[in-house]
Coordinates of C-alpha atoms and ligand atoms in Angstrom, one line a residue:
X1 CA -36.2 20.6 -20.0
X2 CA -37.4 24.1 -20.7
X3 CA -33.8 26.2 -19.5
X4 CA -32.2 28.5 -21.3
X5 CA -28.4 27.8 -20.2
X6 CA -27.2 30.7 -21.2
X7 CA -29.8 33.1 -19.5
X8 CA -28.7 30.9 -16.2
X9 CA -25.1 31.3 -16.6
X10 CA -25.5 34.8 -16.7
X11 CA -27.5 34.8 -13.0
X12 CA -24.4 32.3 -11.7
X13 CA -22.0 34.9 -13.3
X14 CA -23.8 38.1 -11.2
X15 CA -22.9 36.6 -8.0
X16 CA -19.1 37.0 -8.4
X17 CA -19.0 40.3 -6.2
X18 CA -20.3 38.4 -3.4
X19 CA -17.0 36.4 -3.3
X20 CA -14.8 39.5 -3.7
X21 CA -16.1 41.4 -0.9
X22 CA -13.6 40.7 2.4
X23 CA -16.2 42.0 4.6
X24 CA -18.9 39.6 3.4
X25 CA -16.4 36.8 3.7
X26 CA -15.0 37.7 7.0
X27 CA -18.6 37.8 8.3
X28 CA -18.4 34.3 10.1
X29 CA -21.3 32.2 11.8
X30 CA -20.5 28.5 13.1
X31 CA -22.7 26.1 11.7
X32 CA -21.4 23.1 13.4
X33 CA -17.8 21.2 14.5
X34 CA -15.6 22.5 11.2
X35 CA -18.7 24.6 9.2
X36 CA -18.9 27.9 9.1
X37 CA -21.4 30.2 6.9
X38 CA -20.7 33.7 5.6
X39 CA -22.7 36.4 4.9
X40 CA -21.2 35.7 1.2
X41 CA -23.1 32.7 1.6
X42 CA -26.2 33.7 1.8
X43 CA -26.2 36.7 -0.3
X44 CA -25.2 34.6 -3.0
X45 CA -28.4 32.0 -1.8
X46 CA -30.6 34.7 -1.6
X47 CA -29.7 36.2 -4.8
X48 CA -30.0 33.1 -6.8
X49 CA -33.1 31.6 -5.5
X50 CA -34.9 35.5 -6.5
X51 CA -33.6 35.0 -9.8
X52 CA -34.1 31.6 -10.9
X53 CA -37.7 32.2 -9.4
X54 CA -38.4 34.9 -10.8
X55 CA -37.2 33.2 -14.3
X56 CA -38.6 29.8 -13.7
X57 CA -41.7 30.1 -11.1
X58 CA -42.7 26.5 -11.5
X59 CA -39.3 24.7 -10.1
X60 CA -38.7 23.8 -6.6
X61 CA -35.6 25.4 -4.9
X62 CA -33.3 23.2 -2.3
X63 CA -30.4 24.9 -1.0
X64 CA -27.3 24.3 1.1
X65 CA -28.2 27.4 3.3
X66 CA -32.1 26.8 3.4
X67 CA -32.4 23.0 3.3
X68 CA -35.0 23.1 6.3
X69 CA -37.5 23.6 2.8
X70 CA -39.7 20.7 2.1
X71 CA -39.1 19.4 -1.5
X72 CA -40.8 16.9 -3.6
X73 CA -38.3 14.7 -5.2
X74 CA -40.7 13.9 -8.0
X75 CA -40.7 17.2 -9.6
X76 CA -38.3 19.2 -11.1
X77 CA -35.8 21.5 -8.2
X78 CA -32.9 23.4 -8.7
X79 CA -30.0 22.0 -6.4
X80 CA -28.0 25.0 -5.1
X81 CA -24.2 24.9 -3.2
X82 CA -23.9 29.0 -3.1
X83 CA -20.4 28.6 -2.0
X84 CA -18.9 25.6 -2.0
X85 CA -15.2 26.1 -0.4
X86 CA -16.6 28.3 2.2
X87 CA -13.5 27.5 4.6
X88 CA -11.0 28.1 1.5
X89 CA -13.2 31.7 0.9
X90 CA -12.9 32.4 4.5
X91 CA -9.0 31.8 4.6
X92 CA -8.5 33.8 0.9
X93 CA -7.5 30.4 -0.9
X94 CA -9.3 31.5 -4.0
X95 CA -10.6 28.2 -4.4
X96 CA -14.4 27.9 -4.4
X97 CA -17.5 27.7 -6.3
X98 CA -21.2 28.2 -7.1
X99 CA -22.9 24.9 -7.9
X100 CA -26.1 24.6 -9.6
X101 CA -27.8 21.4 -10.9
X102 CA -31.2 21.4 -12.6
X103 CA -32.7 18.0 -11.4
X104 CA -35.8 16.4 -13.2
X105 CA -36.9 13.0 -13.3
X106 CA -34.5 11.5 -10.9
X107 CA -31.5 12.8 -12.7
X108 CA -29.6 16.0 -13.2
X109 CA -30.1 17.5 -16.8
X110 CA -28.3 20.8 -16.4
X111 CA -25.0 21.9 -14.3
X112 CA -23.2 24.6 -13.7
X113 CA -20.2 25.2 -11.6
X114 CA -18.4 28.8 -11.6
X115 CA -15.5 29.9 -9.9
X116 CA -15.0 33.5 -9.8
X117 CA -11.5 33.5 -9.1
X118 CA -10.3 32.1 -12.0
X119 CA -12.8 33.2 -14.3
X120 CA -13.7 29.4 -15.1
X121 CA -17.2 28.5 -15.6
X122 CA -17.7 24.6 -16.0
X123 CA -21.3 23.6 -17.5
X124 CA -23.1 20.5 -19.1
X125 CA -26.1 19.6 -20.3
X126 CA -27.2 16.2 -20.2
X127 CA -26.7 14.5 -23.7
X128 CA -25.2 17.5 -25.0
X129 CA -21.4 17.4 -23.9
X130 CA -19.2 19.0 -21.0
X131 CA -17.6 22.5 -21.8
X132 CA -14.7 25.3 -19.4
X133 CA -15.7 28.5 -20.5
X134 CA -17.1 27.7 -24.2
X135 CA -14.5 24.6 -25.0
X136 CA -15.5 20.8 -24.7
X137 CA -14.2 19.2 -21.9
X138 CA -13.1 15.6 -21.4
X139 CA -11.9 13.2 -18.9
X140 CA -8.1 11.5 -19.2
X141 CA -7.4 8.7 -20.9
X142 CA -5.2 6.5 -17.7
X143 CA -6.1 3.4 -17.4
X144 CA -3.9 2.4 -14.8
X145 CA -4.3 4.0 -10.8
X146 CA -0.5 3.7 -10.4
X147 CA -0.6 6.5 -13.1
X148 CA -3.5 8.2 -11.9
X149 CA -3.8 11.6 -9.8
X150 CA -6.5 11.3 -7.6
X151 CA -8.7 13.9 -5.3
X152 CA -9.7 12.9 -1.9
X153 CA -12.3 14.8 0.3
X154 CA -11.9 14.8 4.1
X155 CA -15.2 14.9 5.0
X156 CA -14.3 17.7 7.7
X157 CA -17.7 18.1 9.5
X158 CA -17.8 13.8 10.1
X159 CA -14.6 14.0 11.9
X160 CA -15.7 10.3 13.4
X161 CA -15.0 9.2 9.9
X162 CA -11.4 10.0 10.2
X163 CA -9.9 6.4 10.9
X164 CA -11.8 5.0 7.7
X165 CA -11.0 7.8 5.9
X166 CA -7.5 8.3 6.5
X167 CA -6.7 4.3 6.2
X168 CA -8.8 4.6 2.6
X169 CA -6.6 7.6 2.0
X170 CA -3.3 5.9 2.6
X171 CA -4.7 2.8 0.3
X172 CA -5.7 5.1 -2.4
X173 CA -2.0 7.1 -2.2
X174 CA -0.2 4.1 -2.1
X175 CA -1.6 2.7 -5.0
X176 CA -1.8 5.8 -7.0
X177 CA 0.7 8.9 -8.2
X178 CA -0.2 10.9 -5.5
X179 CA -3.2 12.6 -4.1
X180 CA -4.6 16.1 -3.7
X181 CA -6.7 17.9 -1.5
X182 CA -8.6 20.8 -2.4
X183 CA -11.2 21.8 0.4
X184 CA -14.3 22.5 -2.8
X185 CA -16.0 18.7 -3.7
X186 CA -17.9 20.5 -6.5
X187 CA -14.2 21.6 -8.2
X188 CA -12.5 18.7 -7.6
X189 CA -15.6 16.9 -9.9
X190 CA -15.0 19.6 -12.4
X191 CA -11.6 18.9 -12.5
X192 CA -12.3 14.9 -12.9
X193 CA -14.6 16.1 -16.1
X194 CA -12.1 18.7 -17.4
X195 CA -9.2 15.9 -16.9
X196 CA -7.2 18.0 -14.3
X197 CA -7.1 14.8 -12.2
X198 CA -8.0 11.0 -13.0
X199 CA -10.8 10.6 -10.2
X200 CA -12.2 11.5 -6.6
X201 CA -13.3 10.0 -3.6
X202 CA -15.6 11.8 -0.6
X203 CA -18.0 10.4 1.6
X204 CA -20.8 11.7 3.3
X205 CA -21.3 14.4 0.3
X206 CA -25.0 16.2 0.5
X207 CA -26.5 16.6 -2.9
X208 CA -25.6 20.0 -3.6
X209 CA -21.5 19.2 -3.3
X210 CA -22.4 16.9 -5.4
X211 CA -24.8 17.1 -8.4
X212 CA -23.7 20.0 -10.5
X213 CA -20.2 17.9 -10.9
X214 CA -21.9 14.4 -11.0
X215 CA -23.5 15.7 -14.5
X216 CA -20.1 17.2 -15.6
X217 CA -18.2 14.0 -15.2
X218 CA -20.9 12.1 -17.0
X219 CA -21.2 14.4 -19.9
X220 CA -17.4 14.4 -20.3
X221 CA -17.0 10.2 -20.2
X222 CA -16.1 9.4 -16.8
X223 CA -18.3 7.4 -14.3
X224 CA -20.0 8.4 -10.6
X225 CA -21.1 5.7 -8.4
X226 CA -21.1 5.6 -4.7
X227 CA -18.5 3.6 -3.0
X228 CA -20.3 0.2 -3.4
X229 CA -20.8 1.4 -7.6
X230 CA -24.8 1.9 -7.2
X231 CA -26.3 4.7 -9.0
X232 CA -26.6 7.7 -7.5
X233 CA -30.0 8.7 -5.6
X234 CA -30.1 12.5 -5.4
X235 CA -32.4 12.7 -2.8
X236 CA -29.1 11.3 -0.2
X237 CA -26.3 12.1 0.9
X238 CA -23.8 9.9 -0.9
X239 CA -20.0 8.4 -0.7
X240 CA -18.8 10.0 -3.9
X241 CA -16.5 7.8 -6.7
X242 CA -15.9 9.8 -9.9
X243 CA -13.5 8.7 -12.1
X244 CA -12.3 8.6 -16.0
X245 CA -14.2 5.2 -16.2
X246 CA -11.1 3.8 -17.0
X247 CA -10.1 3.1 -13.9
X248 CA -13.2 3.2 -11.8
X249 CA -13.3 -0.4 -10.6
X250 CA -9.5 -0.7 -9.8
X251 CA -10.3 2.4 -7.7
X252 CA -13.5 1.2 -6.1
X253 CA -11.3 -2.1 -5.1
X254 CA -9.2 -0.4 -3.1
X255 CA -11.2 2.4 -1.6
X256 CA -13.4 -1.1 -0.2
X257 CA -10.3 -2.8 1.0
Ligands
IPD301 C1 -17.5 21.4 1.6 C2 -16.4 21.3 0.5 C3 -15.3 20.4 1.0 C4 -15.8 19.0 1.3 C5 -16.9 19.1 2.3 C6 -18.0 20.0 1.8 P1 -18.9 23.6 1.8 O1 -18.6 22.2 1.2 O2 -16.9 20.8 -0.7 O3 -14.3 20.3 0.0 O4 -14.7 18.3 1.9 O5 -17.4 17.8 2.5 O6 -19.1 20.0 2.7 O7 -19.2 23.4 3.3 O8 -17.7 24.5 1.7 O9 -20.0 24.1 1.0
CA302 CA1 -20.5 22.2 -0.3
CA303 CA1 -21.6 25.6 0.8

Protein backbone atom coordinates (compact mmCIF):
# COMPACT_ATOMS: atom_id res chain seq x y z
CA UNK A 1 0.00 0.00 0.00
CA UNK A 2 1.59 3.19 -1.15
CA UNK A 3 -0.90 5.90 1.00
CA UNK A 4 0.10 8.49 2.95
CA UNK A 5 -2.86 8.51 5.63
CA UNK A 6 -2.21 11.58 6.80
CA UNK A 7 -2.14 13.44 3.33
CA UNK A 8 -5.75 11.55 2.99
CA UNK A 9 -7.14 12.66 6.20
CA UNK A 10 -6.49 15.97 5.30
CA UNK A 11 -8.65 15.76 1.81
CA UNK A 12 -11.62 13.85 4.06
CA UNK A 13 -11.11 16.82 6.58
CA UNK A 14 -11.70 19.66 3.48
CA UNK A 15 -15.01 18.51 2.90
CA UNK A 16 -16.51 19.54 6.27
CA UNK A 17 -18.10 22.88 4.74
CA UNK A 18 -20.07 20.81 2.43
CA UNK A 19 -22.02 19.55 5.49
CA UNK A 20 -22.39 22.90 7.09
CA UNK A 21 -23.90 24.68 4.30
CA UNK A 22 -28.10 24.46 4.90
CA UNK A 23 -28.52 25.33 1.33
CA UNK A 24 -26.45 22.50 0.00
CA UNK A 25 -28.32 20.22 2.33
CA UNK A 26 -31.73 21.43 1.69
CA UNK A 27 -31.07 20.93 -1.94
CA UNK A 28 -33.08 17.51 -2.22
CA UNK A 29 -33.41 14.99 -5.26
CA UNK A 30 -35.27 11.55 -4.68
CA UNK A 31 -33.34 8.76 -5.50
CA UNK A 32 -35.76 6.06 -4.81
CA UNK A 33 -38.67 4.85 -2.07
CA UNK A 34 -36.87 6.45 1.30
CA UNK A 35 -33.27 7.95 -0.59
CA UNK A 36 -32.75 11.08 -1.23
CA UNK A 37 -29.39 12.88 -2.52
CA UNK A 38 -28.15 16.36 -1.83
CA UNK A 39 -26.26 18.71 -3.52
CA UNK A 40 -23.85 18.20 -0.30
CA UNK A 41 -23.60 14.90 -1.63
CA UNK A 42 -22.15 15.25 -4.54
CA UNK A 43 -19.99 18.21 -3.83
CA UNK A 44 -18.44 16.18 -1.38
CA UNK A 45 -18.22 13.16 -4.28
CA UNK A 46 -16.95 15.33 -6.69
CA UNK A 47 -14.47 16.95 -4.52
CA UNK A 48 -12.96 13.79 -3.26
CA UNK A 49 -12.73 11.75 -6.38
CA UNK A 50 -10.52 15.28 -7.95
CA UNK A 51 -8.37 14.87 -5.03
CA UNK A 52 -7.58 11.45 -4.48
CA UNK A 53 -7.02 11.35 -8.36
CA UNK A 54 -5.14 13.93 -8.62
CA UNK A 55 -2.89 12.37 -5.62
CA UNK A 56 -3.11 8.76 -6.61
CA UNK A 57 -3.77 8.56 -10.56
CA UNK A 58 -3.36 4.80 -10.67
CA UNK A 59 -6.48 3.74 -8.31
CA UNK A 60 -9.90 3.06 -9.40
CA UNK A 61 -12.69 5.25 -7.84
CA UNK A 62 -16.32 3.54 -6.91
CA UNK A 63 -18.69 5.80 -5.43
CA UNK A 64 -22.05 5.87 -3.75
CA UNK A 65 -23.17 8.76 -6.10
CA UNK A 66 -21.42 7.50 -9.30
CA UNK A 67 -21.64 3.69 -9.02
CA UNK A 68 -22.84 3.37 -12.74
CA UNK A 69 -18.61 3.29 -13.13
CA UNK A 70 -17.24 0.08 -14.28
CA UNK A 71 -14.58 -1.19 -11.70
CA UNK A 72 -12.25 -4.10 -11.77
CA UNK A 73 -12.30 -5.78 -8.46
CA UNK A 74 -8.89 -7.12 -8.97
CA UNK A 75 -7.08 -3.92 -8.65
CA UNK A 76 -6.77 -1.58 -6.10
CA UNK A 77 -10.25 1.28 -5.76
CA UNK A 78 -11.01 3.67 -3.41
CA UNK A 79 -14.57 2.87 -1.87
CA UNK A 80 -16.36 6.21 -1.31
CA UNK A 81 -19.87 6.92 0.97
CA UNK A 82 -19.67 11.01 0.59
CA UNK A 83 -22.39 11.20 3.06
CA UNK A 84 -23.44 8.55 4.84
CA UNK A 85 -26.58 9.75 7.03
CA UNK A 86 -27.90 11.74 4.18
CA UNK A 87 -31.57 11.65 5.77
CA UNK A 88 -30.08 12.59 9.36
CA UNK A 89 -28.07 15.65 7.28
CA UNK A 90 -31.28 16.49 5.59
CA UNK A 91 -33.28 16.71 8.91
CA UNK A 92 -30.20 18.64 10.92
CA UNK A 93 -29.51 15.47 13.21
CA UNK A 94 -25.80 16.11 13.09
CA UNK A 95 -25.17 12.62 12.68
CA UNK A 96 -23.40 11.63 9.50
CA UNK A 97 -20.17 10.82 7.87
CA UNK A 98 -17.65 10.58 5.06
CA UNK A 99 -16.49 7.02 4.49
CA UNK A 100 -13.46 6.02 2.72
CA UNK A 101 -11.87 2.61 2.38
CA UNK A 102 -8.69 1.93 0.37
CA UNK A 103 -9.44 -1.69 -1.04
CA UNK A 104 -6.49 -3.85 -2.51
CA UNK A 105 -6.25 -7.44 -2.86
CA UNK A 106 -9.74 -8.43 -1.91
CA UNK A 107 -9.49 -6.62 1.39
CA UNK A 108 -9.60 -3.18 2.82
CA UNK A 109 -6.14 -1.83 4.00
CA UNK A 110 -6.99 1.69 4.85
CA UNK A 111 -10.30 3.50 6.44
CA UNK A 112 -11.38 6.46 7.28
CA UNK A 113 -14.64 7.70 8.63
CA UNK A 114 -15.07 11.56 9.66
CA UNK A 115 -17.87 13.20 11.07
CA UNK A 116 -17.79 16.81 10.93
CA UNK A 117 -20.11 17.51 13.53
CA UNK A 118 -18.36 16.23 16.22
CA UNK A 119 -15.03 16.86 15.14
CA UNK A 120 -14.30 12.92 15.32
CA UNK A 121 -12.31 11.40 12.69
CA UNK A 122 -12.08 7.43 13.07
CA UNK A 123 -9.20 5.77 10.94
CA UNK A 124 -7.27 2.35 10.68
CA UNK A 125 -4.86 0.81 8.89
CA UNK A 126 -4.83 -2.72 8.36
CA UNK A 127 -2.21 -4.32 10.87
CA UNK A 128 -1.49 -1.18 12.33
CA UNK A 129 -4.35 -0.55 14.97
CA UNK A 130 -7.72 1.48 15.16
CA UNK A 131 -7.43 5.21 16.42
CA UNK A 132 -10.59 8.56 17.25
CA UNK A 133 -8.78 11.54 16.51
CA UNK A 134 -5.03 10.36 17.26
CA UNK A 135 -5.92 7.80 20.36
CA UNK A 136 -6.16 3.86 19.93
CA UNK A 137 -9.42 2.58 19.91
CA UNK A 138 -10.84 -0.75 21.07
CA UNK A 139 -13.86 -2.76 21.13
CA UNK A 140 -15.70 -3.73 24.70
CA UNK A 141 -14.94 -6.45 26.64
CA UNK A 142 -18.96 -8.10 27.19
CA UNK A 143 -19.12 -11.27 26.68
CA UNK A 144 -22.60 -11.83 27.38
CA UNK A 145 -25.65 -10.20 24.81
CA UNK A 146 -27.92 -9.78 27.90
CA UNK A 147 -25.25 -7.15 28.72
CA UNK A 148 -24.63 -5.98 25.43
CA UNK A 149 -25.84 -2.64 23.59
CA UNK A 150 -26.47 -3.37 20.20
CA UNK A 151 -27.02 -1.14 16.83
CA UNK A 152 -29.59 -2.21 14.40
CA UNK A 153 -29.98 -0.72 10.75
CA UNK A 154 -33.47 -0.62 9.19
CA UNK A 155 -32.59 -1.07 5.86
CA UNK A 156 -35.05 1.95 4.90
CA UNK A 157 -34.88 1.69 1.02
CA UNK A 158 -35.82 -2.49 1.29
CA UNK A 159 -38.94 -1.69 3.03
CA UNK A 160 -40.13 -5.47 1.89
CA UNK A 161 -37.59 -6.53 4.39
CA UNK A 162 -39.53 -5.07 7.15
CA UNK A 163 -41.27 -8.27 8.59
CA UNK A 164 -37.79 -10.13 8.87
CA UNK A 165 -36.27 -7.25 10.01
CA UNK A 166 -38.47 -6.09 12.65
CA UNK A 167 -39.04 -9.85 14.08
CA UNK A 168 -34.93 -10.10 14.05
CA UNK A 169 -35.06 -6.76 15.78
CA UNK A 170 -37.47 -7.78 18.58
CA UNK A 171 -35.19 -11.12 18.97
CA UNK A 172 -32.02 -9.12 19.14
CA UNK A 173 -33.80 -6.51 21.90
CA UNK A 174 -35.25 -9.15 23.83
CA UNK A 175 -32.14 -10.82 24.37
CA UNK A 176 -29.92 -7.88 24.68
CA UNK A 177 -29.81 -4.43 26.95
CA UNK A 178 -31.49 -2.54 24.54
CA UNK A 179 -30.93 -1.40 21.06
CA UNK A 180 -30.18 1.83 19.14
CA UNK A 181 -30.85 3.28 15.97
CA UNK A 182 -28.77 5.74 14.44
CA UNK A 183 -29.77 6.35 10.67
CA UNK A 184 -25.39 6.32 9.52
CA UNK A 185 -24.27 2.29 9.15
CA UNK A 186 -20.70 3.66 8.69
CA UNK A 187 -20.91 5.38 12.50
CA UNK A 188 -22.66 2.83 14.07
CA UNK A 189 -19.30 0.44 12.83
CA UNK A 190 -17.12 3.14 14.22
CA UNK A 191 -18.89 3.02 17.33
CA UNK A 192 -18.59 -1.03 17.50
CA UNK A 193 -14.61 -0.39 16.98
CA UNK A 194 -14.44 2.66 19.40
CA UNK A 195 -16.60 0.44 22.04
CA UNK A 196 -19.63 2.93 22.06
CA UNK A 197 -21.77 -0.14 21.54
CA UNK A 198 -21.14 -4.06 21.73
CA UNK A 199 -22.16 -4.86 17.97
CA UNK A 200 -24.52 -4.14 14.85
CA UNK A 201 -26.68 -5.81 12.58
CA UNK A 202 -27.92 -4.35 8.89
CA UNK A 203 -28.76 -6.13 5.94
CA UNK A 204 -28.71 -5.34 2.48
CA UNK A 205 -25.57 -2.78 3.23
CA UNK A 206 -23.65 -1.71 -0.28
CA UNK A 207 -19.95 -1.68 0.08
CA UNK A 208 -19.41 1.79 0.69
CA UNK A 209 -21.77 1.78 4.13
CA UNK A 210 -19.82 -0.76 4.79
CA UNK A 211 -15.99 -1.05 4.31
CA UNK A 212 -14.45 1.92 5.85
CA UNK A 213 -16.11 0.56 9.33
CA UNK A 214 -15.54 -3.21 8.46
CA UNK A 215 -11.63 -2.38 8.69
CA UNK A 216 -12.19 -0.27 11.91
CA UNK A 217 -13.83 -3.09 13.77
CA UNK A 218 -11.19 -5.42 12.70
CA UNK A 219 -8.24 -3.36 13.58
CA UNK A 220 -9.83 -2.67 17.00
CA UNK A 221 -10.50 -6.75 17.90
CA UNK A 222 -13.99 -7.20 17.09
CA UNK A 223 -15.34 -9.55 14.20
CA UNK A 224 -17.57 -8.75 10.74
CA UNK A 225 -19.21 -11.55 9.03
CA UNK A 226 -22.37 -11.56 7.23
CA UNK A 227 -25.42 -13.02 8.81
CA UNK A 228 -24.52 -16.69 7.97
CA UNK A 229 -20.48 -15.74 9.55
CA UNK A 230 -18.85 -15.96 5.85
CA UNK A 231 -16.19 -13.54 5.14
CA UNK A 232 -16.95 -10.58 3.64
CA UNK A 233 -16.82 -10.16 -0.30
CA UNK A 234 -16.55 -6.41 -1.09
CA UNK A 235 -17.59 -6.60 -4.34
CA UNK A 236 -21.59 -7.31 -2.70
CA UNK A 237 -23.88 -5.95 -0.98
CA UNK A 238 -23.82 -7.72 2.35
CA UNK A 239 -26.04 -8.49 5.64
CA UNK A 240 -23.70 -6.83 8.11
CA UNK A 241 -22.72 -8.59 11.82
CA UNK A 242 -19.97 -6.62 13.61
CA UNK A 243 -19.44 -7.31 16.91
CA UNK A 244 -16.64 -7.32 19.97
CA UNK A 245 -16.00 -10.98 18.94
CA UNK A 246 -16.98 -11.86 22.20
CA UNK A 247 -20.22 -12.24 21.62
CA UNK A 248 -20.50 -12.61 17.90
CA UNK A 249 -21.87 -16.18 17.70
CA UNK A 250 -24.51 -15.70 20.58
CA UNK A 251 -25.52 -12.81 18.39
CA UNK A 252 -25.43 -14.52 15.01
CA UNK A 253 -27.83 -17.37 16.80
CA UNK A 254 -30.31 -15.18 17.32
CA UNK A 255 -30.37 -12.79 14.49
CA UNK A 256 -30.87 -16.61 12.46
CA UNK A 257 -33.66 -17.67 14.68
C1 LIG B 1 -27.72 4.76 4.78
C2 LIG B 1 -27.36 4.88 6.22
C3 LIG B 1 -28.42 4.24 7.08
C4 LIG B 1 -28.63 2.80 6.70
C5 LIG B 1 -28.90 2.64 5.23
C6 LIG B 1 -27.80 3.31 4.43
P1 LIG B 1 -27.00 6.76 3.14
O1 LIG B 1 -26.75 5.36 3.95
O2 LIG B 1 -26.11 4.25 6.47
O3 LIG B 1 -28.05 4.23 8.45
O4 LIG B 1 -29.71 2.29 7.44
O5 LIG B 1 -28.97 1.27 4.95
O6 LIG B 1 -28.07 3.15 3.07
O7 LIG B 1 -28.10 6.49 2.14
O8 LIG B 1 -27.36 7.79 4.13
O9 LIG B 1 -25.68 6.96 2.49
CA1 LIG C 1 -24.53 4.99 3.01
CA1 LIG D 1 -24.52 8.16 1.06
Amino acid sequence: MDICMEQVIDMVHSVKPFFMDNAMSRDVTVKGLADFVTKADTSVQSRLFSELSKHYPGIQFMGEEDHMQAVDFSRPMWILDPIDGTTNLIYSYCHSAVSLGYYENKAISAAVIYNPFTEETFYAVRGQGAFLNGRRIRVTQKTALKDSLIAIGTSPYDKEMAEDNFHIFKEVFKHSLDIRRSGSAALDLAYVASGRVDGFLERNLKPWDYSAGALLVEEAGGQVTNYSLSPLDYSKNQDILASNREIHRELQKVVMS
